[in-house]
Short mmCIF file of C-alpha atoms in Angstrom, two decimals:
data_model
loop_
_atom_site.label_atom_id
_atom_site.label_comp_id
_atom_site.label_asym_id
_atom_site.label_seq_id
_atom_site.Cartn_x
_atom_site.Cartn_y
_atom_site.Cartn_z
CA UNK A 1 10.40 43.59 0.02
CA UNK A 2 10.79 40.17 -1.72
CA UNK A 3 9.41 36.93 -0.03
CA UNK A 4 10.81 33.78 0.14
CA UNK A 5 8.21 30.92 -1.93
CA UNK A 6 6.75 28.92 0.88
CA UNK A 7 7.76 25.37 1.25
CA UNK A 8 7.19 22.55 3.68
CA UNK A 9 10.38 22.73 4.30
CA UNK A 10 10.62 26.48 5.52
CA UNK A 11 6.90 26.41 7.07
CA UNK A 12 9.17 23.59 9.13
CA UNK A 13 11.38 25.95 10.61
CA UNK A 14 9.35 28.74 11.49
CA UNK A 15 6.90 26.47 13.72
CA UNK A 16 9.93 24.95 15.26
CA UNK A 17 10.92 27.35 18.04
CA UNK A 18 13.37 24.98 19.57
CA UNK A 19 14.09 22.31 16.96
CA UNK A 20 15.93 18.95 18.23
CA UNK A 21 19.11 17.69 16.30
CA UNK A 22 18.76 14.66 14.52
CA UNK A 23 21.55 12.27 16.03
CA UNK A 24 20.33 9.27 14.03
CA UNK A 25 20.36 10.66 10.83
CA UNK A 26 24.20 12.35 11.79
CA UNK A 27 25.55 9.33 13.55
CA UNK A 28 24.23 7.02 9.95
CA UNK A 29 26.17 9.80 7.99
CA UNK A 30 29.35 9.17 10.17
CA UNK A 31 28.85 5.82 10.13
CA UNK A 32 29.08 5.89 6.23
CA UNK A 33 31.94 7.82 6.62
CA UNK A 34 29.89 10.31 4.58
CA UNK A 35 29.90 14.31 5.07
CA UNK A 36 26.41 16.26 4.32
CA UNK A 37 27.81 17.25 1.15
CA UNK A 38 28.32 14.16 -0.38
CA UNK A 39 25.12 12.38 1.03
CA UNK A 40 23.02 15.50 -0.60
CA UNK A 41 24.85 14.62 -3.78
CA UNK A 42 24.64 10.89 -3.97
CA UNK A 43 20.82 11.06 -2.23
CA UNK A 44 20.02 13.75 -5.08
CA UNK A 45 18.87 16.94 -2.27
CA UNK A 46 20.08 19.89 -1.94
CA UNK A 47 23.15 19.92 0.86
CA UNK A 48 21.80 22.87 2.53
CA UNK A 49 18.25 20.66 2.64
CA UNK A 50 20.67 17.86 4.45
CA UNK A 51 22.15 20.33 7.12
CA UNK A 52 18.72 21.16 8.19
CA UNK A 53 17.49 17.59 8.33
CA UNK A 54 20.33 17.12 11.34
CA UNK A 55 19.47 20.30 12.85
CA UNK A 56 16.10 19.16 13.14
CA UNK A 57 15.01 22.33 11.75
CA UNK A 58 12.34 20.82 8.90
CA UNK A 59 11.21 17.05 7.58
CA UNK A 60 11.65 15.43 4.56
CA UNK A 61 9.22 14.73 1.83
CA UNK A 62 8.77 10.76 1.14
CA UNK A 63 10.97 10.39 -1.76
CA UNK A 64 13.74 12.63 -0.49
CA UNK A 65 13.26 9.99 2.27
CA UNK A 66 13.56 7.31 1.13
CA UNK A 67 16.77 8.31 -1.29
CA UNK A 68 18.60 9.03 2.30
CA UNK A 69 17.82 5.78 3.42
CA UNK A 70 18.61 4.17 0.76
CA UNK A 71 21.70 5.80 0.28
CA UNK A 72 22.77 5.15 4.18
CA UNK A 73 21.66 1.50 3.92
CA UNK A 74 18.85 1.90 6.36
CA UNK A 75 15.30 2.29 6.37
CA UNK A 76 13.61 5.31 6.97
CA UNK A 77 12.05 5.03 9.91
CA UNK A 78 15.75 4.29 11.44
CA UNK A 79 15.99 8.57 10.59
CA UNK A 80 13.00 9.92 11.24
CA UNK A 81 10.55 7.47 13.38
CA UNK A 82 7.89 10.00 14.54
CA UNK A 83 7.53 10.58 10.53
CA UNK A 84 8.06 6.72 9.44
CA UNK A 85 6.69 4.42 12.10
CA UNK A 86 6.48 2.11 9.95
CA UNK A 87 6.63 -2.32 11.24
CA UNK A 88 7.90 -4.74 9.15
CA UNK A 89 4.99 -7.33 8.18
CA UNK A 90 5.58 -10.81 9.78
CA UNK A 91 3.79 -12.72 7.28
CA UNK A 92 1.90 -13.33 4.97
CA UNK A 93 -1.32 -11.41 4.43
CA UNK A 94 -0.59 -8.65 6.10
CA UNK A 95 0.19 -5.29 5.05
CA UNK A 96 3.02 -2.74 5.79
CA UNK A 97 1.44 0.48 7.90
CA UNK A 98 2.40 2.94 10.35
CA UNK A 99 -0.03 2.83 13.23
CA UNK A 100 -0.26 4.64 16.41
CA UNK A 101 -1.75 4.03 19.57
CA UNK A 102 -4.06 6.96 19.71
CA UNK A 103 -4.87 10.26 17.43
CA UNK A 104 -3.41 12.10 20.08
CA UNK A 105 0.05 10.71 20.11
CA UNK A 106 0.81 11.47 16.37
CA UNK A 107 3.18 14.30 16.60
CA UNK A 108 2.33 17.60 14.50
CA UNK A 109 4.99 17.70 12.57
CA UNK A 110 3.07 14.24 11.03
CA UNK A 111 0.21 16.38 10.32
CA UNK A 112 2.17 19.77 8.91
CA UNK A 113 4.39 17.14 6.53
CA UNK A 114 0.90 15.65 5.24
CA UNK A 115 -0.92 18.54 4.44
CA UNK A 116 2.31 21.12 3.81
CA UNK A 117 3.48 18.88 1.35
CA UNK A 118 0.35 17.89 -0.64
CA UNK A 119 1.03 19.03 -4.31
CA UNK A 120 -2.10 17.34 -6.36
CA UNK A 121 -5.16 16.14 -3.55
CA UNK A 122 -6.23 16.82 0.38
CA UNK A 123 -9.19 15.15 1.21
CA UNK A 124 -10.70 14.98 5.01
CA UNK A 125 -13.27 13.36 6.04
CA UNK A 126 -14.12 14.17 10.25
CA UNK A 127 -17.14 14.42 12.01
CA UNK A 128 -15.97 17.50 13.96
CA UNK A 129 -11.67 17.45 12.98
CA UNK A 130 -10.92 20.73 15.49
CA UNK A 131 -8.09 19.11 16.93
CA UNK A 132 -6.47 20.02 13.54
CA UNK A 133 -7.47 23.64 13.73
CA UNK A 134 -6.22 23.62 18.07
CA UNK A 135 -3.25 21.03 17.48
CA UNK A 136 -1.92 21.74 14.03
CA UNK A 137 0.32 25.31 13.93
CA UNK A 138 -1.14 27.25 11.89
CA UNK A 139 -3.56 24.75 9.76
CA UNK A 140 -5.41 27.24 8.43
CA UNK A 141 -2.85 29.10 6.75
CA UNK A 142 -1.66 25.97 5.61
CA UNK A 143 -4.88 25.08 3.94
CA UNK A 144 -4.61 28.87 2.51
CA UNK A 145 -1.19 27.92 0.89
CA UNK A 146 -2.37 24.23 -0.60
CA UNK A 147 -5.00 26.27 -2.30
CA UNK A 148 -2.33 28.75 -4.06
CA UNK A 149 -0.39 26.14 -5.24
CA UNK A 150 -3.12 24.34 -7.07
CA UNK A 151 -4.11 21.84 -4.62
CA UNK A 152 -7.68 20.25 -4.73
CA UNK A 153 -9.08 20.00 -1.73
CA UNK A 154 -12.49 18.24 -0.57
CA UNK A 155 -13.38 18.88 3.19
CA UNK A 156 -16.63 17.39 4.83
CA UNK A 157 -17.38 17.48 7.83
CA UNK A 158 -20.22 16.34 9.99
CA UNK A 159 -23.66 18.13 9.89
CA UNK A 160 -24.71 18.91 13.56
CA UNK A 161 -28.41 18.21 12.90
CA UNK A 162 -27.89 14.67 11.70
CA UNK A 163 -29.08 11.45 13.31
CA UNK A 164 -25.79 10.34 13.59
CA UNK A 165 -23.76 13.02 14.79
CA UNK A 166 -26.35 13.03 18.00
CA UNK A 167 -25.92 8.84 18.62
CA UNK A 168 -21.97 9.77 18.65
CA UNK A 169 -22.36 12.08 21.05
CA UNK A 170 -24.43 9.78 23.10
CA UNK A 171 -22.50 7.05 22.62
CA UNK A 172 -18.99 8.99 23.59
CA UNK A 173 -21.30 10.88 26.59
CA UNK A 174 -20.50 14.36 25.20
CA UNK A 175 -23.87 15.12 23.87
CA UNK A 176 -24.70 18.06 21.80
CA UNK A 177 -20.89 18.75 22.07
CA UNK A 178 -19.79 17.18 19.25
CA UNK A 179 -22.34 18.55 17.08
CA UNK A 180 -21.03 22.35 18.65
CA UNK A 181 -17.67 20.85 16.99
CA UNK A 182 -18.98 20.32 13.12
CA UNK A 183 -20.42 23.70 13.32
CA UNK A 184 -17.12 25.05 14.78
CA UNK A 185 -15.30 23.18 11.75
CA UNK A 186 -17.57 24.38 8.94
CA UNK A 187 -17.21 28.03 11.16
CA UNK A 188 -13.31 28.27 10.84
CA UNK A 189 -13.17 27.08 7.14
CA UNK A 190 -15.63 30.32 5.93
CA UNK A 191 -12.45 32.14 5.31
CA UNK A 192 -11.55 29.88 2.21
CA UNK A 193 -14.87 30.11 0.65
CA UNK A 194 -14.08 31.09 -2.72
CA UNK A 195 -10.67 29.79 -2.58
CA UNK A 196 -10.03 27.90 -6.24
CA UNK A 197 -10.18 23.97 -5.63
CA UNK A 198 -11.65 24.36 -2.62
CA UNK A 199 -15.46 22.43 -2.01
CA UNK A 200 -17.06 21.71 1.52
CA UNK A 201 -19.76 19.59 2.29
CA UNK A 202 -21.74 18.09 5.40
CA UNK A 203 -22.43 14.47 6.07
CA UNK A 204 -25.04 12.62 7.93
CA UNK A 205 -23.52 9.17 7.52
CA UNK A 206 -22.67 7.04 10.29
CA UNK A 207 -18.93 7.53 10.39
CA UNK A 208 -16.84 4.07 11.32
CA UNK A 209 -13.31 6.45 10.23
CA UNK A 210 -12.22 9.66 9.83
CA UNK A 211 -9.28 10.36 7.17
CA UNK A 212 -7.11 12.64 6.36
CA UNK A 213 -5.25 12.11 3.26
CA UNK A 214 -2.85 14.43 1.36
CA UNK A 215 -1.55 12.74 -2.53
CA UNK A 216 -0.43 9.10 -1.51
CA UNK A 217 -0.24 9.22 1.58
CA UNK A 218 -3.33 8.66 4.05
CA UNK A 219 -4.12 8.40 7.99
CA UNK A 220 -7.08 6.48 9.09
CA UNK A 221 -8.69 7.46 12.51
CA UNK A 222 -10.83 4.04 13.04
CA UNK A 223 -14.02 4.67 15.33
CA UNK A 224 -14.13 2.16 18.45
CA UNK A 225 -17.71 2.05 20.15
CA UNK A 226 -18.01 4.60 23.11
CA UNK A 227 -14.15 5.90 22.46
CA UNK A 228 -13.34 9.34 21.46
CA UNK A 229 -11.53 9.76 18.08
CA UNK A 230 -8.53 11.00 19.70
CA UNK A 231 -8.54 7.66 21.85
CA UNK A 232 -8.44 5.59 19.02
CA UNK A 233 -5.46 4.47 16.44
CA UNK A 234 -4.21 6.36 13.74
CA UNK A 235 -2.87 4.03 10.79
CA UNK A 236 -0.50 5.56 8.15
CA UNK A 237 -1.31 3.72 4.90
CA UNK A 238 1.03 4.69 2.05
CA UNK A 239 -0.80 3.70 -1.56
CA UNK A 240 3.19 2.22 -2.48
CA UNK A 241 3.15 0.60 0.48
CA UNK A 242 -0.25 -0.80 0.72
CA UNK A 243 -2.27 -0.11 -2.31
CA UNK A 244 -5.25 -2.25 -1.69
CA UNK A 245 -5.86 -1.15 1.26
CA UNK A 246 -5.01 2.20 0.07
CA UNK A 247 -7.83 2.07 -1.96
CA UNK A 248 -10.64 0.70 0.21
CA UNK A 249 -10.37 3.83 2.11
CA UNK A 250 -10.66 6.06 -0.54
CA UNK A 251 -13.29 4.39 -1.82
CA UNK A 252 -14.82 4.90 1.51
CA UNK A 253 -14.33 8.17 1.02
CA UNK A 254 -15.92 8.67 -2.02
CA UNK A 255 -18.69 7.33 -0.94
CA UNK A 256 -19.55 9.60 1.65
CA UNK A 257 -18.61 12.57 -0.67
CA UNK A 258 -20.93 11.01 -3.45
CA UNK A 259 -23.39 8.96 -1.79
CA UNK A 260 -25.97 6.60 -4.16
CA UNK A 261 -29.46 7.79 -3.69
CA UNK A 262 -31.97 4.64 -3.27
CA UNK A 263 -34.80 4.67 -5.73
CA UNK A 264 -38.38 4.50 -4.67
CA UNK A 265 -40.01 1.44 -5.14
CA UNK A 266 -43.02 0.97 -7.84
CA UNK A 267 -46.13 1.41 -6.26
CA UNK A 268 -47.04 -2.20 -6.51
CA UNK A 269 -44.15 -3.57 -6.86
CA UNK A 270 -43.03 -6.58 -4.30
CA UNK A 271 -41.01 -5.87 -1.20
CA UNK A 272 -37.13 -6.86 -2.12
CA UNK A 273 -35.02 -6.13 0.92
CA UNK A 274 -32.23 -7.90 0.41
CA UNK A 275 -32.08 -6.32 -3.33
CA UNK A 276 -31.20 -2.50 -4.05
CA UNK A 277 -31.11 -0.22 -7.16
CA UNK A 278 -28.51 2.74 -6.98
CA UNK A 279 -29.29 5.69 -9.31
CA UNK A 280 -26.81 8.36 -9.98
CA UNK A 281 -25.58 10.35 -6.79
CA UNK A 282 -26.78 14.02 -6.47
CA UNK A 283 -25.94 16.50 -3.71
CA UNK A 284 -27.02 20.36 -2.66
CA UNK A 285 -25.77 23.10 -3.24
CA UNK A 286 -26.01 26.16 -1.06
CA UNK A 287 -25.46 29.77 -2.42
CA UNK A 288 -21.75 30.55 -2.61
CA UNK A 289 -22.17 33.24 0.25
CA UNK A 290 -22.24 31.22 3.27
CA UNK A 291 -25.09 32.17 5.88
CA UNK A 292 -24.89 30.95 9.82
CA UNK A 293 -27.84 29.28 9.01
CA UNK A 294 -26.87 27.77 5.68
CA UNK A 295 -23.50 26.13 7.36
CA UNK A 296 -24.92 22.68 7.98
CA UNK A 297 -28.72 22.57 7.05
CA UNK A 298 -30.08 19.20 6.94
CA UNK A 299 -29.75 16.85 3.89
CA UNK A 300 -32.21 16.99 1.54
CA UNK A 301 -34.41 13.26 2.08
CA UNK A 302 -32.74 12.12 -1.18
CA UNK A 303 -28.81 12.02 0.03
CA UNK A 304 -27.34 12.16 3.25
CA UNK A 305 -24.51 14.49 1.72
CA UNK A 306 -24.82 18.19 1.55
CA UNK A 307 -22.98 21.14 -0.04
CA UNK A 308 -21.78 23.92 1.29
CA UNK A 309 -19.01 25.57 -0.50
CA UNK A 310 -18.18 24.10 -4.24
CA UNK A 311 -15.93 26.55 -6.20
#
């Protein structure tokens, strides 16, 4: 029996049980005095692509977005503002980004448009993350589909015998509960290991945001003191949008996933505090069959970055 190639836009419609029409997007097409068919033509998407955009049956990718807006004379948030939350800035110095009030209020679809429609990157960075394995349908088998079509993805997570996955527990007054979580993470992602583009690591940095980015597109999870993640904000930050900002958060990233390792002093050399040499980061690697108790070992004195899966 032949299979249909998966697609964000069919993965869409099968976790929609009861989707809702999109009124905005139909009353901005009558408005136009447009019909589906010619705003698929002039936008450049396919018309059947259109049709389910006002059934509310699937989402569309940012360009295919974008096009639609442009083409209706709106922006796209005005179409689809769980997707595009996006405020205007009011001056000068500030950036455009979609923000939320909490982790918990950012719809799933959000999440299955980020990672279903990654093509080149998905990198995470969590401390635990199982809300997206609970609250995401079917993440895993969206992670399993990224993989087959080529995408690179870097997962780490928090290792549940660092330092600083116990003071976050203290501090949200969960205790060993959150490091129950990383090993629950690092648990449910065992059935990619081996999966091509696929690495996993553990951290044991102290972790002021989580991220979850897929290509351009990026959500930052800032960390407030004694708050849960899911309490906090979740900012959208598109790299077109706001590249500089963009970047400081991957950089952030990369940092964690390649940390520097701090040289030893000479043996009678002078104290220098406020002066440090970085040598070239290294990490661990565990065997490629993945043990319970090789999941989240320690870091090795040397880095505070582990690895776990790297294939």
């Amino acid at each position: 029996m032949a299979t249909r190639p998966w697609s964000p836009a069919s993965y869409d419609k099968q976790i929609d049980k009861l989707p809702v029409p999109n009124h905005a997007l139909a009353a901005r097409i009558r408005g136009k005095g447009f019909s589906e068919t010619k705003l698929a033509a002039v936008a450049g998407v396919d018309v059947k692509t259109v049709a389910r955009w006002v059934r509310g049956e699937s989402l569309p990718q940012t360009v295919n977005a974008r096009a639609t807006a442009d083409t209706l004379g709106c922006d796209p948030q005005d179409l689809w503002p769980d997707l595009f939350p996006t405020m205007r800035p009011p001056g000068t110095g500030t950036v455009g980004v979609s923000v939320y009030g909490s982790r918990a209020v950012v719809p799933a679809t959000v999440w299955t448009e980020l990672f279903g429609g990654a093509v080149e990157q998905i990198d995470i960075l969590v401390y635990g993350g199982t809300f997206l394995f609970d609250g995401v349908p079917r993440y895993c088998d969206m992670l399993t589909a990224a993989t087959e079509r080529g995408v690179v993805i870097r997962f780490i997570a928090g290792d549940p015998d660092s330092d600083a996955v116990a003071q976050r527990g203290a501090e949200e007054q969960i205790g060993s509960s959150l490091a129950a979580r990383c090993q629950m993470t690092v648990a449910r992602l065992q059935f990619l290991v081996g999966a091509a583009g696929l690495e996993i690591r553990t951290h044991a940095t102290p972790l002021y945001t989580s991220m979850f980015r897929a290509d351009d597109t990026l959500i930052a999870n800032p960390h407030l003191y004694g708050a849960p993640a899911s309490d906090n904000p979740a900012i959208v930050i598109r790299r077109g949008d706001a590249p500089e900002l963009w970047r400081e958060h991957h950089l952030a990233f990369e940092r964690v996933w390649n940390p520097p390792v701090r040289s030893k002093p000479a043996r009678n050399a002078p104290p220098t505090p406020w002066r440090t040499r970085w040598l070239e980061p290294t990490t661990t690697t565990t065997p490629t069959r993945l043990l319970r108790t090789a999941w989240c070992l320690p870091p090795p004195p040397s880095s505070p970055t582990s690895t776990i899966g790297s294939f």
